[in-house]
Amino acid sequence: MPGTLRLVLGDQLSPDIAALRGLDKGTDTVLMAEVWDEATYVPHHPKKIAFLFSAMRHFAEELRAGGVRVDYVRLDDPANTGSFRGELARAVARHRPERVAVTFPGEWRVFQDMKGWEDAVGVPVDIREDDRFFASIARFRAHAKGRRQLRMEFFYREMRRDHGLLLTPEGEPEGGQWNFDAENRKSLPKGLTPPPRFAVEPDAITTEVLDLVERRFGHHFGDLRPFGFAVTRADAERAFQHFLVHALPHFGDYQDAMKTGEETLFHAVFSPYMNAGLLCPKHVCREVEKAYRAGRAPLNAAEGFIRQILGWREYVRGIYWLKMPGYADTNVLNAHRPLPDFYWTAETDMNCMAQALGQTKREAYAHHIQRLMVTGNFALLLGVEPREIEEWYLAVYADAYDWVELPNVHGMVMHADGGMLGSKPYAASGKYIDRMSDYCGRCRYDVRQGTGDDACPFNYLYWNFLIENRERLKGNPRMTMIYASLEKMAPEKVDAIRRDAQRFIAGLKPAYPGKAAE
Ligand code: FAD
Ligand code: DLZ
Ligand code: SF4
């Protein structure tokens, strides 16, 4: 009997995903497909592809074990057309369903294509809302309506109230304030050792995927092995429990810290799992609240953590669907320089960059402050073309999908949207990196020098950025003080800054995205 064909995409690996609701095991089939287009629309890190393919294969096995019929198309299937549309059309011809059900995708690019599927395959295609998020797209639109300016903090407070997280019985914020960020900027003290990273041994399915990825994508930037990602929901939950017990208590205090050789510090390291559907954000936030109420984590840690998910993660998704497609095209700082080659080789004598890029290459992971204040800050100061740096971030991190990467890079890092994610650019000199890390002590450059051959490039690039963007930024009330300092700067010093910045920029080699390792 022809039933419903239910398509599950690689980042929709949740048993309660909308497309699976109402499934009839007698008549319905679930379709999953490894497709070339998705694996190559940017040159994804091999670990990211392996994680996704292995998690997809494990999810298919989980469904089958529950008695669900799954039609799983592997990348190497000779008839594989390489696209969602092509695979859906082939599956419709095989199963002759009455209709297709699919969940709203995470990327504008895929949504545009999805809108044409019904005509292409000749049966109704039911695109269902992705309700794994706290806020629907309509809820975010309602928040945004009529506001002259959008700010994460106000949206976050509404979300706390909507979902009753960290509230007193009177509906007020726990601890008398909404946000404890001011307590969360400590550098790492000597003698405090972060917990070991949670890792899972590859099983037979993962081992087979690793061989496939090595053969087909081994030339992409990034190390495939050793591979320790969780690829099942059970192991993703173990990773989360590991975080709750060992890292959450210190999460707040050292959220912004960086240390040589310490890649994950007290971070959660489970964004790939949450974004692919192996962990549910609502479950994660409730469990963190419980840990706080049971006295297992301080308020600044629990609040800081919940804000990342209930606040930032939801806010960037809201901005994405509110502003696309035009959002990706803005470039208010008129930045057009090419991305330097070392983003794709991790070879540079700036130690902070070498640390962040090196661990990105090894792990497909860097924590927020490395992404924002090291690799991101450098691209901002240099004035890299937003599209180039966006493609890089989308490719190299295991948790990267357009809906979350784009607002973070285009908005938060590059200020290319004019300030929807930050009221001023997060530009900083080497002084910030020196305060929050031990990188500078081991660097060939001197963070105390502003100009000259040995001066930290972040220092003169910072002032050069302010000079180049003076007309655009000097009216920003949060930048009045820094522009007042620039106005007072001796002309010889300004000249030296400009000369050093130009010399440094002229010495950079442009990158050839995704080709560096070929
Ligand atoms: P933790 O620091 O432990 O935070 C816990 C969780 O909060 C994360 O797992 C994540 O789900 C959420 N979170 C925290 N900050 C953000 C944020 N700004 N936006 C969305 N979610 C957030 N996150 C992605 O999931 N995918 C991306 O492609 C991505 N690209 C980024 C690019 C740049 C330039 C920047 C500055 C940030 C980006 N982020 C992205 C946000 C953040 O850096 C990562 O979510 C975080 O580093 C993941 O590591 P973690 O799980 O250890 O996070
Ligand atoms: C990221 C990714 C990759 C690398 N490969 C696949 C794939 O082969 N099949 C699949 O269903 N999904 C994959 N994905 C995730 C998709 O890119 C993601 O589902 C869309 O971008 C929508 O968010
Ligand atoms: Fe980075 Fe400058 Fe410090 Fe070197 S001195 S690690 S380049 S901030």
XYZ file of C-alpha atoms and ligand atoms in Angstrom:
602
model
C 0.000 0.000 0.000
C 1.596 3.328 -0.971
C 2.128 5.467 2.114
C 4.296 8.471 2.942
C 7.943 8.770 1.969
C 9.685 10.537 4.845
C 12.979 12.260 4.034
C 15.398 12.835 6.913
C 18.382 15.125 6.217
C 21.796 14.731 7.794
C 21.196 17.372 10.473
C 17.741 16.046 11.372
C 18.760 12.897 13.243
C 16.136 13.180 16.007
C 13.574 10.401 16.538
C 10.864 13.008 17.192
C 11.708 15.088 14.110
C 8.562 16.508 12.456
C 8.923 14.454 9.248
C 8.627 11.206 11.226
C 5.474 12.169 13.110
C 2.488 9.938 12.395
C 4.707 7.313 10.769
C 2.902 4.100 9.820
C 5.363 1.212 9.915
C 3.123 -0.815 7.628
C 3.076 1.619 4.728
C 5.739 4.293 5.129
C 9.411 4.412 4.193
C 12.125 6.689 5.558
C 14.617 7.971 2.991
C 18.142 9.046 3.911
C 20.860 9.829 1.373
C 24.575 10.590 1.400
C 24.882 13.035 -1.484
C 27.884 14.536 -3.209
C 26.390 18.042 -3.437
C 26.030 18.316 0.349
C 29.475 16.892 0.964
C 31.142 19.380 -1.380
C 29.191 22.672 -1.504
C 32.068 23.855 0.632
C 35.222 21.736 1.185
C 34.071 20.381 4.565
C 36.634 19.151 7.065
C 36.955 15.341 6.647
C 36.019 14.856 10.330
C 32.761 16.748 9.742
C 31.799 14.553 6.771
C 32.745 11.372 8.651
C 30.755 12.470 11.700
C 27.659 13.194 9.609
C 27.788 10.022 7.492
C 28.436 7.782 10.492
C 25.716 9.485 12.573
C 23.297 9.105 9.614
C 24.111 5.404 9.250
C 23.690 4.820 13.001
C 20.388 6.693 13.000
C 19.123 4.528 10.116
C 20.081 1.415 12.126
C 18.255 2.774 15.175
C 15.083 3.303 13.120
C 15.355 -0.170 11.571
C 15.777 -1.719 15.013
C 12.450 -0.081 15.901
C 10.742 -1.762 12.955
C 10.828 1.208 10.554
C 11.554 0.580 6.851
C 14.555 2.727 5.853
C 15.808 3.244 2.328
C 19.407 4.428 2.824
C 21.421 5.588 -0.198
C 25.184 5.466 0.279
C 27.581 7.870 -1.357
C 29.169 5.066 -3.369
C 25.888 3.664 -4.677
C 26.539 3.698 -8.477
C 23.048 5.092 -9.196
C 23.380 7.930 -6.645
C 22.572 11.186 -8.478
C 24.476 13.297 -5.946
C 21.622 15.620 -4.955
C 18.649 15.652 -2.579
C 16.304 16.358 -5.487
C 17.706 13.534 -7.614
C 17.578 11.038 -4.751
C 14.053 12.029 -3.816
C 12.916 11.571 -7.444
C 14.537 8.119 -7.624
C 12.953 7.093 -4.324
C 9.512 8.313 -5.425
C 9.870 6.139 -8.540
C 10.885 3.143 -6.360
C 8.218 3.460 -3.657
C 5.375 5.291 -5.442
C 4.260 7.090 -2.230
C 1.092 9.165 -1.927
C 3.084 12.045 -0.513
C 6.472 13.082 0.780
C 7.079 14.501 4.275
C 10.224 16.468 5.117
C 11.281 18.825 7.896
C 12.161 22.470 7.185
C 15.896 22.594 6.422
C 18.631 24.540 8.191
C 19.896 26.361 5.121
C 18.350 28.893 2.764
C 20.113 27.190 -0.165
C 18.332 23.886 0.544
C 14.984 25.582 1.243
C 15.067 27.280 -2.171
C 15.594 23.905 -3.810
C 12.991 22.191 -1.603
C 10.265 24.553 -2.786
C 10.620 23.045 -6.281
C 10.518 19.373 -5.190
C 6.762 18.928 -5.463
C 6.797 19.847 -9.168
C 9.938 17.826 -9.752
C 8.717 14.561 -8.199
C 5.004 14.758 -9.023
C 3.565 14.059 -5.527
C 2.658 16.503 -2.733
C 5.619 17.480 -0.549
C 4.684 18.432 3.010
C 7.419 20.719 4.461
C 6.943 20.614 8.242
C 8.241 23.128 10.747
C 11.427 22.173 12.589
C 10.197 22.475 16.180
C 13.383 21.324 17.900
C 14.175 24.976 18.637
C 12.801 26.972 21.566
C 11.483 29.709 19.266
C 9.673 29.137 15.994
C 10.566 31.392 13.092
C 7.161 33.083 13.610
C 7.974 33.677 17.303
C 11.199 35.440 16.367
C 9.400 37.540 13.756
C 6.888 38.585 16.422
C 9.773 39.610 18.689
C 11.445 41.572 15.889
C 8.290 43.312 14.654
C 8.330 47.054 15.197
C 11.746 47.108 16.885
C 14.177 49.655 15.542
C 17.095 47.695 16.901
C 17.449 43.976 17.648
C 19.536 42.838 20.626
C 20.119 39.295 21.840
C 19.730 40.289 25.475
C 16.078 41.387 25.138
C 15.134 38.345 23.092
C 16.866 36.125 25.669
C 14.832 37.593 28.533
C 11.630 36.907 26.623
C 12.787 33.337 26.030
C 13.569 32.853 29.744
C 10.006 33.964 30.512
C 8.395 31.946 27.678
C 10.136 28.757 28.794
C 10.323 29.346 32.539
C 14.082 28.778 32.750
C 16.048 30.036 35.780
C 13.103 32.002 37.189
C 11.994 32.446 40.798
C 8.447 31.397 41.712
C 7.505 35.087 41.236
C 8.754 34.948 37.638
C 11.864 37.040 38.313
C 15.374 36.007 37.182
C 17.243 33.747 39.601
C 19.870 35.704 41.550
C 18.159 39.045 40.837
C 19.705 39.687 37.437
C 19.307 38.240 33.948
C 22.956 38.066 32.978
C 26.127 37.243 34.934
C 28.552 37.787 32.063
C 30.655 40.227 34.058
C 31.761 37.280 36.263
C 32.690 35.152 33.271
C 35.907 36.725 32.008
C 38.592 35.199 34.194
C 41.864 33.970 32.769
C 42.860 30.425 33.676
C 44.730 30.244 37.014
C 47.848 28.075 37.342
C 47.071 24.669 38.854
C 43.503 24.352 37.548
C 43.414 21.459 35.078
C 40.500 21.188 32.642
C 38.819 17.767 32.352
C 40.006 15.284 29.711
C 38.116 15.391 26.450
C 35.289 12.879 26.025
C 36.017 10.543 23.113
C 34.445 7.428 21.604
C 36.321 4.574 19.904
C 35.175 4.132 16.279
C 32.958 1.040 15.811
C 32.610 -1.004 12.602
C 30.204 1.490 10.969
C 32.458 4.463 11.745
C 35.552 2.595 10.579
C 33.907 1.899 7.201
C 32.899 5.571 6.921
C 36.413 6.728 7.797
C 37.810 4.649 4.912
C 35.220 6.120 2.532
C 35.931 9.693 3.636
C 39.680 9.164 3.364
C 39.304 7.948 -0.228
C 36.856 10.609 -1.391
C 37.627 13.661 0.755
C 41.091 13.027 2.144
C 42.424 16.041 0.222
C 40.165 18.515 2.072
C 41.753 20.678 4.783
C 41.773 18.846 8.128
C 42.939 15.648 9.820
C 40.533 12.720 9.635
C 42.220 10.623 12.321
C 42.219 10.145 15.259
C 38.404 10.256 15.240
C 36.613 10.375 18.590
C 33.217 11.981 17.919
C 30.064 10.443 19.335
C 27.874 9.254 16.450
C 24.841 7.921 18.341
C 22.340 9.623 20.613
C 23.415 7.439 23.514
C 27.054 8.525 23.180
C 26.090 12.169 22.612
C 24.171 11.988 25.900
C 27.292 10.528 27.568
C 29.313 13.443 26.211
C 26.747 15.812 27.725
C 26.834 14.044 31.111
C 30.636 14.274 31.037
C 30.289 18.038 30.549
C 27.655 18.388 33.306
C 29.825 16.671 35.895
C 33.337 17.774 34.953
C 33.114 21.101 33.128
C 29.872 22.953 33.879
C 30.905 24.088 37.377
C 33.768 26.124 35.828
C 32.082 26.903 32.487
C 31.175 30.471 33.407
C 34.391 31.589 35.048
C 36.743 30.524 32.244
C 34.427 30.850 29.253
C 36.715 33.393 27.564
C 40.084 31.876 28.546
C 42.597 30.378 26.089
C 45.603 28.216 26.857
C 48.270 26.522 24.755
C 47.587 22.805 24.423
C 44.170 23.074 26.123
C 41.726 22.866 23.265
C 38.403 22.457 24.992
C 38.942 23.897 28.519
C 35.544 23.906 30.287
C 33.456 24.091 27.127
C 30.657 21.692 26.222
C 32.105 20.525 22.868
C 28.768 19.131 21.794
C 27.534 21.655 19.221
C 27.976 19.109 16.369
C 25.657 16.738 18.246
C 23.043 19.354 18.991
C 23.088 20.777 15.466
C 22.743 17.325 13.879
C 19.867 16.371 16.192
C 21.625 13.859 18.456
C 21.091 16.093 21.493
C 18.007 18.173 22.170
C 18.612 21.825 23.223
C 15.538 21.805 25.483
C 16.785 18.708 27.329
C 20.266 20.195 27.675
C 19.002 23.481 29.187
C 16.601 21.731 31.602
C 19.392 19.453 32.831
C 21.711 22.416 33.388
C 19.000 24.202 35.344
C 18.529 21.046 37.458
C 22.270 20.892 38.151
C 22.138 24.486 39.418
C 19.100 23.856 41.618
C 20.742 20.737 43.063
C 23.821 22.796 43.990
C 26.056 21.062 41.429
C 26.849 24.247 39.475
C 26.984 27.946 40.397
C 24.499 30.390 38.931
C 27.018 32.249 36.750
C 27.878 28.928 35.038
C 24.284 27.746 34.585
C 23.028 31.139 33.427
C 26.021 31.670 31.127
C 25.513 28.267 29.560
C 21.738 28.552 29.130
C 22.237 32.011 27.573
C 24.467 30.481 24.880
C 21.722 28.095 23.817
C 18.413 29.748 24.723
C 19.830 33.170 23.835
C 22.577 33.169 21.222
C 21.782 29.949 19.365
C 18.114 30.856 18.994
C 18.843 34.506 18.259
C 21.236 33.795 15.382
C 18.728 31.369 13.852
C 16.015 34.007 14.153
C 18.198 36.642 12.461
C 19.100 34.180 9.692
C 15.515 33.400 8.689
C 14.391 36.991 9.235
C 17.054 38.510 7.015
C 17.868 35.932 4.335
C 18.560 36.019 1.448
C 19.734 39.660 1.457
C 21.644 39.206 4.719
C 24.555 37.359 3.097
C 25.079 40.146 0.537
C 25.664 43.074 2.886
C 29.226 44.330 3.321
C 28.922 47.616 5.211
C 32.637 47.855 5.986
C 33.390 47.392 2.293
C 35.924 44.642 3.031
C 37.440 42.985 -0.028
C 40.859 41.554 0.848
C 41.456 37.862 0.125
C 41.698 35.328 2.937
C 45.382 34.571 3.620
C 46.627 31.091 2.729
C 47.499 30.143 6.313
C 43.805 29.740 7.136
C 44.023 26.632 4.931
C 47.480 25.443 6.031
C 47.595 26.467 9.725
C 51.194 27.574 9.150
C 51.925 31.040 10.505
C 54.382 32.542 12.957
C 51.614 34.328 14.882
C 51.300 31.907 17.771
C 47.667 32.665 18.652
C 46.640 32.026 15.038
C 48.801 28.904 14.791
C 47.174 27.529 17.958
C 43.592 28.213 16.842
C 44.179 27.112 13.237
C 46.201 24.051 14.248
C 43.504 22.735 16.535
C 40.866 23.521 13.911
C 42.826 21.381 11.464
C 43.219 18.537 13.977
C 39.816 18.584 15.628
C 37.323 20.507 13.455
C 36.771 22.409 16.713
C 37.804 25.709 18.256
C 35.944 27.340 21.091
C 34.001 30.557 20.839
C 36.712 33.014 21.877
C 39.233 31.464 19.499
C 36.709 31.786 16.653
C 35.664 35.317 17.623
C 38.772 36.979 19.028
C 41.615 35.186 17.217
C 40.769 33.898 13.711
C 37.670 36.112 13.448
C 39.294 39.237 14.849
C 42.246 38.824 12.475
C 39.917 38.575 9.441
C 37.992 41.649 10.638
C 41.133 43.732 11.198
C 42.536 42.668 7.846
C 39.268 43.480 6.026
C 38.716 40.072 4.432
C 35.883 39.721 1.920
C 33.005 38.369 4.043
C 32.136 35.544 1.617
C 35.653 34.122 1.767
C 35.856 33.971 5.538
C 32.274 32.656 5.738
C 33.102 29.792 3.416
C 36.100 28.967 5.594
C 34.076 28.809 8.813
C 31.350 26.782 7.122
C 33.898 24.249 5.914
C 36.221 23.745 8.857
C 33.994 23.247 11.924
C 32.068 20.045 12.593
C 29.142 22.092 13.930
C 28.870 24.465 10.958
C 25.617 24.987 9.048
C 24.664 28.183 7.292
C 21.890 29.145 9.766
C 24.342 29.348 12.664
C 27.661 30.045 10.952
C 26.497 32.942 8.774
C 25.134 35.290 11.478
C 28.122 34.533 13.695
C 30.659 35.301 10.979
C 28.892 37.852 8.823
C 27.331 39.689 11.768
C 29.249 39.053 14.964
C 32.766 38.816 13.525
C 32.798 40.860 10.329
C 30.189 43.483 11.292
C 29.143 43.192 7.638
C 25.457 43.615 8.570
C 26.100 46.977 10.246
C 25.470 45.763 13.796
C 22.634 43.296 14.307
C 24.747 40.969 16.434
C 26.928 43.467 18.188
C 26.492 47.192 18.723
C 30.139 47.646 17.721
C 32.718 45.478 15.947
C 34.558 43.030 18.235
C 37.887 44.466 17.023
C 40.764 44.077 19.483
C 44.525 44.500 19.555
C 47.021 41.901 20.809
C 46.463 43.185 24.348
C 43.153 41.313 24.587
C 44.725 38.025 23.441
C 47.593 38.514 25.886
C 45.179 39.073 28.767
C 43.038 36.015 28.015
C 45.744 33.498 27.029
C 49.342 32.383 27.393
C 49.909 32.587 23.625
C 51.930 35.794 23.497
C 54.698 34.564 25.805
C 55.511 31.879 23.220
C 55.236 34.065 20.127
C 57.915 35.346 17.741
C 56.199 38.779 17.935
C 56.204 41.183 20.851
C 52.721 42.041 22.028
C 54.025 45.166 23.828
C 55.279 46.744 20.600
C 52.836 48.709 18.448
C 54.984 49.136 15.353
C 58.230 47.768 13.932
C 59.408 44.414 12.571
C 58.835 42.554 15.828
C 55.572 44.235 16.780
C 52.477 42.074 17.166
C 50.558 42.343 13.851
C 47.249 42.530 15.757
C 48.428 45.854 17.215
C 49.057 47.828 14.037
C 46.236 46.039 12.176
C 43.871 47.137 14.948
C 44.688 50.834 14.541
C 44.804 50.473 10.783
C 41.284 49.006 10.917
C 40.094 52.027 12.903
C 41.759 54.376 10.432
C 40.372 52.607 7.348
C 36.830 52.539 8.788
C 36.884 55.962 10.433
C 34.010 57.442 8.426
C 31.767 54.451 9.025
C 32.503 53.890 12.736
C 33.440 57.194 14.333
C 29.776 58.089 14.943
C 29.189 54.868 16.918
C 28.663 56.003 20.542
C 30.518 52.927 21.842
C 33.601 53.924 19.845
C 33.816 57.581 20.791
C 36.671 57.025 23.254
C 38.836 55.021 20.912
C 38.389 57.527 18.080
C 39.260 60.316 20.510
C 42.568 58.475 21.187
C 43.168 58.122 17.468
C 42.583 61.850 16.936
C 45.213 62.598 19.587
C 47.785 60.206 18.143
C 50.981 61.805 16.781
C 50.997 61.918 12.949
C 54.352 60.038 12.838
C 52.788 57.208 14.832
C 49.791 57.069 12.518
C 52.177 56.931 9.550
C 54.184 54.114 11.129
C 51.005 52.123 11.787
C 49.831 52.540 8.215
C 53.255 51.659 6.812
C 53.594 48.508 8.922
C 50.051 47.410 8.146
C 50.604 47.906 4.402
C 53.909 46.036 4.497
C 52.343 43.165 6.429
C 49.306 42.956 4.124
C 51.496 43.060 1.015
C 53.418 40.046 2.349
C 50.301 37.854 2.694
C 49.522 35.191 0.112
C 45.870 34.884 -0.933
C 44.166 31.583 -0.225
C 42.633 29.252 -2.736
C 39.693 27.916 -0.707
C 39.746 24.156 -0.354
C 42.644 23.754 -2.749
C 45.492 24.251 -0.330
C 45.910 20.579 0.448
C 45.423 19.282 -3.097
P 30.207 26.183 24.493
O 31.074 27.362 24.641
O 30.341 25.141 25.520
O 28.686 26.697 24.442
C 27.581 25.802 24.624
C 26.661 25.814 23.443
O 26.111 27.094 23.231
C 27.317 25.463 22.123
O 27.418 24.072 21.966
C 26.397 26.108 21.112
O 25.348 25.255 20.753
C 25.813 27.285 21.852
N 26.421 28.556 21.418
C 27.357 29.269 22.076
N 27.608 30.429 21.425
C 26.843 30.409 20.322
C 26.674 31.305 19.243
N 27.339 32.456 19.170
N 25.836 30.935 18.256
C 25.154 29.782 18.303
N 25.270 28.900 19.304
C 26.094 29.216 20.301
N 28.304 27.541 16.470
C 27.804 26.516 15.787
O 27.092 25.688 16.360
N 28.062 26.374 14.450
C 28.840 27.244 13.769
O 29.028 27.095 12.568
C 29.405 28.330 14.488
N 30.227 29.221 13.876
C 30.766 30.242 14.597
C 31.616 31.137 13.947
C 32.156 32.206 14.639
C 33.042 33.164 13.935
C 31.842 32.391 15.993
C 32.394 33.558 16.736
C 31.025 31.497 16.646
C 30.468 30.423 15.959
N 29.638 29.489 16.599
C 29.112 28.451 15.876
C 29.261 29.664 18.004
C 30.212 28.999 19.019
O 31.522 29.415 18.792
C 30.118 27.489 18.977
O 28.767 27.091 19.107
C 30.899 26.879 20.111
O 32.238 27.254 20.035
C 30.772 25.374 20.082
O 31.588 24.798 21.058
P 31.045 24.295 22.438
O 29.954 23.269 22.218
O 32.213 23.827 23.224
O 30.398 25.593 23.037
C 26.662 18.617 5.981
C 26.101 17.430 5.258
C 26.949 16.590 4.544
C 28.415 16.770 4.543
N 26.455 15.546 3.853
C 25.133 15.288 3.870
C 24.576 14.205 3.143
O 25.259 13.503 2.418
N 23.252 13.980 3.245
C 22.445 14.743 4.012
O 21.248 14.449 4.110
N 22.932 15.806 4.662
C 24.255 16.092 4.626
N 24.757 17.156 5.276
C 23.804 18.039 6.007
C 23.069 18.947 5.016
O 24.002 19.805 4.387
C 21.982 19.717 5.755
O 20.961 18.828 6.099
C 21.422 20.817 4.897
O 22.382 21.789 4.678
C 20.216 21.478 5.545
O 20.595 22.088 6.741
Fe 49.119 36.681 18.684
Fe 50.369 39.038 18.793
Fe 50.251 37.509 20.944
Fe 51.757 36.766 18.880
S 52.043 38.563 20.153
S 50.384 35.461 20.064
S 50.540 37.508 17.154
S 48.510 38.456 19.903
